XYZ file of C-alpha atoms in Angstrom:
345
model
C -4.832 -14.159 -8.011
C -3.406 -15.417 -11.313
C 0.341 -15.007 -11.754
C 1.326 -12.106 -14.039
C 2.490 -12.911 -17.583
C 6.158 -12.616 -18.627
C 7.706 -9.161 -18.639
C 7.785 -8.828 -22.434
C 4.031 -9.537 -22.592
C 3.350 -6.870 -19.977
C 5.470 -4.300 -21.837
C 4.500 -5.093 -25.442
C 0.809 -5.957 -24.953
C -0.623 -4.878 -21.587
C 0.860 -1.367 -21.365
C -0.128 -0.275 -24.918
C -3.568 -1.839 -24.369
C -4.159 0.356 -21.314
C -3.119 3.491 -23.239
C -5.432 2.551 -26.127
C -8.280 1.875 -23.720
C -7.740 5.273 -22.102
C -7.884 7.009 -25.494
C -11.218 5.322 -26.153
C -12.517 6.097 -22.679
C -11.759 9.821 -22.628
C -14.626 10.802 -24.989
C -17.009 8.077 -23.753
C -16.500 7.798 -19.985
C -18.545 10.869 -19.089
C -21.436 9.805 -21.337
C -21.286 6.244 -20.008
C -21.211 7.402 -16.412
C -24.118 9.808 -16.887
C -26.401 7.560 -18.960
C -25.718 4.010 -17.790
C -24.783 5.079 -14.273
C -27.902 7.174 -13.845
C -30.157 4.318 -15.021
C -28.510 1.706 -12.810
C -28.424 4.036 -9.832
C -32.173 4.520 -10.188
C -32.667 0.741 -10.126
C -30.151 -0.099 -7.388
C -30.133 1.322 -3.853
C -27.499 3.737 -2.607
C -26.230 7.237 -3.288
C -25.058 7.223 -6.912
C -22.986 4.083 -6.265
C -22.820 2.911 -9.873
C -22.119 6.411 -11.157
C -19.259 6.883 -8.693
C -17.817 3.441 -9.377
C -17.934 3.836 -13.165
C -16.342 7.262 -12.944
C -13.580 6.048 -10.624
C -12.801 3.015 -12.807
C -12.670 5.163 -15.940
C -10.510 7.737 -14.204
C -8.103 5.042 -13.013
C -7.623 3.700 -16.541
C -6.871 7.202 -17.827
C -4.600 7.841 -14.819
C -2.719 4.601 -15.465
C -2.264 5.508 -19.129
C -1.050 9.030 -18.289
C 1.505 7.546 -15.927
C 2.695 5.171 -18.670
C 3.076 8.060 -21.112
C 5.144 9.949 -18.528
C 7.290 6.883 -17.917
C 7.849 6.467 -21.645
C 8.976 10.083 -21.837
C 11.462 9.518 -19.000
C 12.728 6.391 -20.736
C 13.418 8.387 -23.905
C 15.015 11.219 -21.884
C 17.311 8.705 -20.179
C 18.837 7.746 -23.516
C 16.328 4.979 -24.172
C 16.948 3.432 -20.792
C 20.733 3.792 -20.602
C 20.684 6.304 -17.716
C 17.600 5.134 -15.826
C 19.604 4.318 -12.677
C 21.404 7.641 -12.462
C 20.448 9.863 -9.489
C 18.812 12.526 -11.651
C 16.526 10.034 -13.357
C 15.705 8.372 -10.044
C 14.626 11.761 -8.686
C 12.542 12.359 -11.807
C 10.746 9.030 -11.316
C 10.166 9.805 -7.634
C 8.687 13.198 -8.586
C 6.453 11.533 -11.173
C 5.198 9.077 -8.550
C 4.562 11.961 -6.137
C 2.529 13.930 -8.687
C 0.550 10.943 -9.949
C -0.380 9.717 -6.472
C -1.383 13.254 -5.541
C -3.736 13.393 -8.541
C -5.177 9.945 -7.764
C -5.969 10.829 -4.154
C -7.378 14.214 -5.154
C -9.877 12.386 -7.342
C -10.591 9.701 -4.732
C -11.328 12.358 -2.107
C -13.769 14.078 -4.439
C -15.499 10.991 -5.873
C -15.633 8.794 -2.759
C -15.859 11.657 -0.239
C -12.728 10.634 1.614
C -10.782 12.692 4.099
C -7.263 11.748 5.131
C -5.880 13.249 8.330
C -2.205 12.705 9.135
C -0.997 13.022 12.708
C 2.726 13.520 12.131
C 4.888 12.165 14.960
C 7.285 14.513 16.697
C 10.692 14.568 15.034
C 9.390 12.687 12.010
C 11.525 14.714 9.612
C 14.926 13.390 10.757
C 16.726 14.716 7.647
C 19.529 12.512 6.428
C 18.362 9.467 8.411
C 16.856 6.470 6.555
C 13.536 5.165 7.859
C 12.194 1.661 8.328
C 8.411 2.054 8.264
C 6.280 -0.723 9.797
C 2.542 -0.344 9.374
C -0.644 -2.195 10.170
C -2.465 -3.622 7.150
C -6.236 -3.166 7.062
C -8.519 -2.179 4.238
C -7.974 -1.522 0.522
C -5.480 1.092 -0.526
C -3.744 1.603 2.806
C -0.351 0.992 1.199
C -1.092 3.695 -1.418
C -2.151 6.110 1.323
C 1.040 5.444 3.264
C 3.311 5.829 0.223
C 1.504 9.041 -0.745
C 2.132 10.442 2.757
C 5.813 9.512 2.606
C 6.230 11.031 -0.860
C 4.143 14.149 -0.406
C 4.409 15.128 3.250
C 7.683 13.570 4.398
C 9.433 14.103 1.027
C 10.903 10.616 1.299
C 11.718 8.046 -1.385
C 9.678 4.989 -0.411
C 10.987 1.500 -1.072
C 8.307 -1.185 -1.080
C 8.129 -4.962 -1.328
C 4.948 -6.086 -3.072
C 3.231 -9.262 -4.227
C 4.109 -10.107 -7.824
C 0.425 -10.094 -8.841
C 0.449 -6.272 -8.684
C 2.487 -6.371 -11.887
C -0.842 -6.821 -13.685
C -1.161 -3.043 -13.325
C 1.126 -1.666 -16.082
C 1.911 1.684 -14.430
C 2.796 0.102 -11.075
C 4.784 -2.561 -12.906
C 6.925 -0.154 -14.932
C 7.371 2.531 -12.274
C 8.392 0.231 -9.425
C 10.842 -1.684 -11.601
C 12.712 1.623 -11.953
C 12.606 2.609 -8.259
C 13.985 0.873 -5.136
C 11.160 -1.649 -4.960
C 10.668 -5.353 -5.603
C 7.944 -7.851 -6.392
C 8.018 -11.118 -4.470
C 6.740 -14.380 -5.929
C 5.003 -16.756 -3.479
C 6.969 -19.857 -2.531
C 4.510 -22.103 -4.411
C 5.351 -20.367 -7.729
C 8.954 -19.429 -7.090
C 11.541 -20.761 -9.531
C 14.751 -22.347 -8.224
C 17.234 -19.590 -7.392
C 14.610 -16.847 -7.464
C 14.989 -14.638 -4.343
C 12.352 -14.860 -1.646
C 10.962 -12.154 0.611
C 13.841 -12.234 3.097
C 16.565 -11.845 0.484
C 14.550 -9.144 -1.283
C 14.039 -7.111 1.898
C 17.745 -7.392 2.724
C 18.768 -6.163 -0.740
C 16.443 -3.154 -0.675
C 17.236 -2.199 2.937
C 20.961 -2.380 2.239
C 20.625 0.014 -0.674
C 18.560 2.699 1.077
C 19.834 6.245 0.827
C 19.589 8.897 3.561
C 16.129 9.978 2.353
C 14.865 6.418 1.851
C 11.927 4.807 3.652
C 11.462 1.037 3.449
C 7.806 0.121 4.011
C 6.911 -3.206 5.628
C 3.611 -4.722 6.770
C 4.544 -7.198 9.534
C 1.023 -8.631 9.714
C 1.515 -9.993 6.195
C -1.981 -9.159 4.959
C -5.195 -7.321 5.711
C -6.579 -8.072 9.153
C -9.571 -10.420 9.162
C -11.090 -12.390 12.059
C -10.053 -15.685 10.450
C -6.444 -14.631 9.898
C -6.222 -13.133 13.373
C -7.445 -16.369 14.974
C -5.049 -18.422 12.840
C -2.110 -16.258 13.936
C -2.989 -16.768 17.603
C -3.242 -20.535 17.091
C 0.115 -20.528 15.285
C 1.720 -18.867 18.315
C 0.223 -21.502 20.617
C 1.414 -24.286 18.319
C 4.924 -22.816 18.577
C 4.701 -22.941 22.418
C 4.546 -19.150 22.646
C 1.508 -19.034 24.903
C 2.475 -15.721 26.499
C 2.554 -13.987 23.106
C -0.636 -15.798 22.075
C -2.431 -14.490 25.166
C -1.174 -10.979 24.424
C -2.302 -11.290 20.787
C -5.758 -12.407 21.929
C -6.063 -9.156 23.883
C -5.381 -7.091 20.719
C -8.759 -7.132 18.916
C -7.881 -4.643 16.182
C -4.595 -6.080 14.859
C -2.842 -9.378 14.162
C 0.319 -10.502 15.900
C 3.213 -9.286 13.727
C 5.780 -11.458 11.974
C 9.222 -10.233 12.987
C 11.299 -11.883 10.215
C 11.222 -9.127 7.608
C 11.616 -6.451 10.275
C 14.725 -8.106 11.730
C 16.206 -8.649 8.272
C 15.656 -4.998 7.352
C 17.264 -3.756 10.573
C 20.318 -5.934 10.020
C 20.722 -4.804 6.425
C 19.837 -1.116 6.813
C 22.260 1.626 7.702
C 23.263 1.614 11.406
C 21.443 4.904 12.042
C 18.106 3.875 10.474
C 15.138 4.905 12.633
C 11.870 2.988 12.883
C 8.530 4.666 12.192
C 5.527 2.685 13.454
C 2.346 3.614 11.573
C -1.206 3.129 12.784
C -4.328 4.043 10.857
C -8.051 3.681 11.149
C -11.057 4.231 8.903
C -10.794 1.299 6.493
C -11.441 -1.642 8.828
C -14.914 -2.421 7.516
C -13.699 -2.665 3.903
C -12.559 -6.277 3.622
C -14.537 -7.791 0.735
C -15.877 -6.442 -2.567
C -19.345 -6.549 -1.010
C -18.115 -4.368 1.868
C -16.733 -1.779 -0.549
C -19.965 -1.743 -2.559
C -22.045 -1.339 0.614
C -19.948 1.603 1.820
C -20.022 3.625 -1.436
C -19.812 6.588 -1.282
C -17.454 6.049 1.614
C -17.901 9.357 3.483
C -14.964 8.343 5.660
C -12.189 10.037 7.536
C -8.985 8.022 7.480
C -6.626 8.913 10.301
C -2.944 8.124 9.868
C -0.626 8.415 12.861
C 2.479 6.922 14.372
C 5.607 7.316 16.441
C 9.303 7.354 15.741
C 12.089 5.462 17.490
C 15.716 6.455 16.769
C 18.244 3.695 16.147
C 19.948 4.309 19.500
C 16.745 3.398 21.374
C 16.200 0.048 19.637
C 17.240 -3.265 21.235
C 20.427 -4.663 19.755
C 19.593 -8.403 19.804
C 17.108 -10.252 17.603
C 14.935 -11.525 20.458
C 14.724 -8.080 22.017
C 13.823 -6.503 18.684
C 11.096 -9.089 18.076
C 9.543 -8.390 21.482
C 9.899 -4.651 20.864
C 7.896 -5.000 17.643
C 5.207 -6.932 19.531
C 5.078 -4.134 22.095
C 4.552 -1.605 19.301
C 1.643 -3.624 17.950
C -0.020 -3.518 21.358
C 0.409 0.228 21.222
C -1.089 0.305 17.704
C -4.102 -1.661 18.985
C -4.589 0.856 21.791
C -4.234 3.766 19.355
C -6.997 2.293 17.166
C -9.244 1.499 20.139
C -8.996 5.102 21.345
C -10.319 6.329 17.980
C -12.866 3.583 17.269
C -14.362 2.701 20.671
C -17.498 1.290 19.133
C -15.693 -1.377 17.085
C -15.267 -4.884 18.400
C -13.166 -7.376 16.438
C -14.666 -10.734 15.548
């Protein structure tokens, strides 16, 4: 994806453009969805696919604009940005994120016929203990679903590390620049002295509060057959045949990268617990064609996991890396138990 423009362009041009577009869409989206959507749905196969897609796109633009208006109000209330980092304003931004994500998923459930079931692990509350959350990565929107669960159900303050291209979305761009989050630029576009993923993870993990939850995706990207095969070959090329053989026996996941996980553990508070998250229901949604084929989705997404207190984690880097690999085998088994008919390519 194309690199995002400079920050001043995103603030002065992109954000106001989204708000203006939303103002224009409010009186026209319903008419457009009903007239154009109905015609195209009659021509194209499927159950109101075009109508649902048009409605969801229009809703997202309005949602994005509403979030920007709320963020502007918080900026004014903070003394035009002077008190944005104070605890009260941080809580206000977290509450705004919680409400806005709740609204977005309410609409997604209704429009796309989604159901999200959360199997909360025993002892998941752990009040006063920061969490390091490691999750599988498969399907569109799984990071939003996970953050929504942490905000709404666990009442945590998520900290996320994202690709810099997500700054094209004005609401995500503005909100996450005010919360404990960071955007990482790929090495190929990184300027000299600009922090990479490792330094970014260390900085965020070191600043986590007692209600914080740092979210990491050790697989590095959505699981695809090509990426999974490449990861296995990379392990063999590194003379790690035992791990490669174990990875080959995990058809639903990719072998995890341990670097970010180890960095976060070293930088986080000594009592930080690790929450391993598994989910299923989005595996078939890899390409745009897949998403179009599945509309309306009529899916149940199951989110589950297990918690490991700090005292039960290995203390050395090698042991922690193997521990993470063990958890990924467990994630693969968790998925297989709920999707026995699926076979990875």
